[in-house]
Coordinates of C-alpha atoms in Angstrom, one line a residue:
M1 CA 94.6 78.5 113.3
S2 CA 98.0 78.6 114.0
S3 CA 98.5 80.6 117.5
D4 CA 102.1 81.2 115.8
P5 CA 102.5 85.1 115.4
S6 CA 102.8 86.1 111.0
P7 CA 106.3 87.2 110.5
G8 CA 106.3 91.2 110.3
F9 CA 106.9 91.5 106.8
E10 CA 103.8 89.7 105.8
L11 CA 101.6 92.4 107.4
P12 CA 102.8 95.5 105.1
L13 CA 102.5 92.7 101.8
R14 CA 98.7 91.7 102.6
L15 CA 97.6 95.5 103.4
F16 CA 99.2 96.5 100.0
L17 CA 97.5 93.0 98.3
A18 CA 94.1 94.5 99.3
F19 CA 94.8 97.4 98.3
R20 CA 95.5 95.9 95.0
T21 CA 92.5 93.4 95.3
L22 CA 89.9 96.9 95.5
I23 CA 92.0 99.1 93.3
E24 CA 92.0 95.6 90.3
G25 CA 88.3 95.2 90.9
L26 CA 87.6 99.5 90.9
H27 CA 89.4 99.1 87.1
D28 CA 87.8 96.5 85.9
E29 CA 84.3 98.0 86.2
L30 CA 85.4 101.1 85.2
A31 CA 87.0 99.8 81.6
R32 CA 83.2 97.3 81.9
Q33 CA 81.6 100.7 82.4
G34 CA 83.5 102.6 79.4
H35 CA 87.0 104.0 80.8
P36 CA 89.6 101.4 79.3
D37 CA 92.4 103.0 79.7
V38 CA 91.7 104.7 83.3
R39 CA 95.4 103.6 85.0
P40 CA 95.6 103.0 88.9
M41 CA 97.9 106.2 89.4
H42 CA 95.0 108.7 86.8
G43 CA 92.9 108.3 90.3
F44 CA 95.5 110.0 92.6
V45 CA 95.8 112.7 89.5
F46 CA 92.3 113.1 89.3
Q47 CA 92.1 114.0 93.3
A48 CA 95.2 116.3 93.3
I49 CA 93.6 118.2 90.3
G50 CA 90.6 118.4 92.3
P51 CA 86.8 120.4 91.3
T52 CA 88.5 123.7 91.0
G53 CA 92.0 122.3 88.4
T54 CA 95.9 123.0 89.8
T55 CA 98.8 124.1 87.8
A56 CA 101.0 121.4 86.9
A57 CA 103.4 121.8 89.8
D58 CA 101.1 122.2 91.4
L59 CA 99.9 118.9 91.0
G60 CA 103.9 117.2 90.9
R61 CA 103.6 119.1 94.2
R62 CA 100.9 116.8 95.5
L63 CA 101.7 114.1 94.1
G64 CA 105.6 114.6 95.2
V65 CA 107.2 113.8 91.8
S66 CA 108.2 116.8 89.2
K67 CA 106.7 119.3 87.1
Q68 CA 108.0 117.4 83.4
A69 CA 106.5 114.3 85.8
A70 CA 103.4 115.5 86.6
G71 CA 103.4 116.9 82.6
K72 CA 103.6 114.1 81.0
T73 CA 100.7 112.2 82.6
I74 CA 98.9 115.6 81.8
D75 CA 100.0 115.0 78.3
A76 CA 98.8 111.8 78.5
L77 CA 95.2 112.1 80.4
E78 CA 94.6 115.0 77.6
R79 CA 94.9 112.4 75.4
L80 CA 92.5 110.6 76.7
G81 CA 89.8 112.9 76.8
Y82 CA 89.7 113.0 80.9
V83 CA 91.6 116.2 81.3
E84 CA 91.7 119.6 79.4
R85 CA 94.7 122.8 79.6
G86 CA 93.1 126.3 80.0
T87 CA 94.2 129.8 81.4
D88 CA 93.4 130.7 85.0
P89 CA 90.6 133.1 84.6
R90 CA 92.3 135.3 87.4
D91 CA 95.7 135.2 85.8
A92 CA 96.3 135.1 82.3
R93 CA 99.8 133.8 82.6
R94 CA 98.7 131.1 84.4
K95 CA 98.0 127.8 83.0
T96 CA 95.7 125.4 84.5
V97 CA 94.5 121.8 84.3
R98 CA 91.4 120.7 85.1
L99 CA 88.9 117.7 85.0
T100 CA 86.7 117.5 81.8
E101 CA 83.0 115.6 81.7
R102 CA 84.6 112.2 81.5
G103 CA 86.6 112.7 84.0
T104 CA 84.6 113.8 86.3
D105 CA 82.1 110.8 85.4
C106 CA 85.3 108.1 86.0
L107 CA 85.3 109.3 89.5
D108 CA 81.9 109.6 90.2
R109 CA 81.6 106.1 89.8
S110 CA 84.6 105.0 91.1
A111 CA 83.0 106.3 94.5
R112 CA 79.7 104.1 93.9
I113 CA 82.5 101.4 92.5
F114 CA 84.4 101.7 95.5
D115 CA 80.8 101.2 97.8
R116 CA 80.2 98.3 96.3
L117 CA 83.9 96.3 96.6
R118 CA 83.0 97.8 100.5
A119 CA 79.6 95.8 100.1
D120 CA 80.7 93.0 98.6
W121 CA 83.7 93.0 101.0
A122 CA 80.7 93.6 104.4
G123 CA 79.4 90.4 102.4
V124 CA 82.0 88.4 103.3
L125 CA 83.7 89.1 106.0
G126 CA 80.6 90.8 108.0
E127 CA 79.9 93.9 108.5
D128 CA 80.7 94.6 112.1
R129 CA 84.3 92.4 111.5
L130 CA 84.3 95.0 108.3
R131 CA 83.7 98.2 110.7
A132 CA 86.4 96.8 113.0
L133 CA 89.3 96.3 110.4
E134 CA 88.1 99.6 109.4
G135 CA 88.5 101.4 112.6
D136 CA 91.5 99.2 113.7
L137 CA 93.7 100.4 110.0
R138 CA 92.3 104.2 111.4
S139 CA 93.8 104.0 114.5
M140 CA 97.2 103.0 113.3
T141 CA 97.3 105.1 110.3
S142 CA 97.4 108.8 109.5
A143 CA 93.9 110.7 110.2
E144 CA 94.4 112.3 106.8
P145 CA 93.2 109.4 104.6
F146 CA 93.7 111.4 101.5
L147 CA 97.5 111.3 100.8
L148 CA 98.1 111.7 97.2
D149 CA 102.0 112.0 97.1
V150 CA 101.6 108.7 96.6
P151 CA 102.7 108.0 93.0
G152 CA 106.0 110.0 94.4
W153 CA 106.6 107.5 96.9
F154 CA 106.4 104.7 94.9
G155 CA 109.2 106.4 92.5
G156 CA 106.9 108.6 90.5
A157 CA 105.0 109.2 88.0

């Protein structure tokens, strides 16, 4: 191994490549398990909708995109059967979007697949090295790992 430091630009590219490798592995397996139409951005949307549902405006704010962009995403996910629109039982004027059983199934499968992918990485790197990597990343990043505004941060949903 070279003792020369890597160029500064390589670190974010390697971190992004690791993220992409995990996400592509997730989506390959989701497709095999009956969710071929789910895209990486959809996971952020599912998380932002949450277990109790949300409105298009709140979804847009959570994702860092416009209400219109959130609405288009909701339309697409509704056509695919992952979300449904309804009326808030506490306020009939308020329209909400909720995950369907198919949407919840996708999230549940994603969690199990991520556990398997992590185990695969531990098999290659070793559990101790992987835990050290995770600890190092925690020390260098925000305490809140669930930032859902990635679609907006990258330029839109």
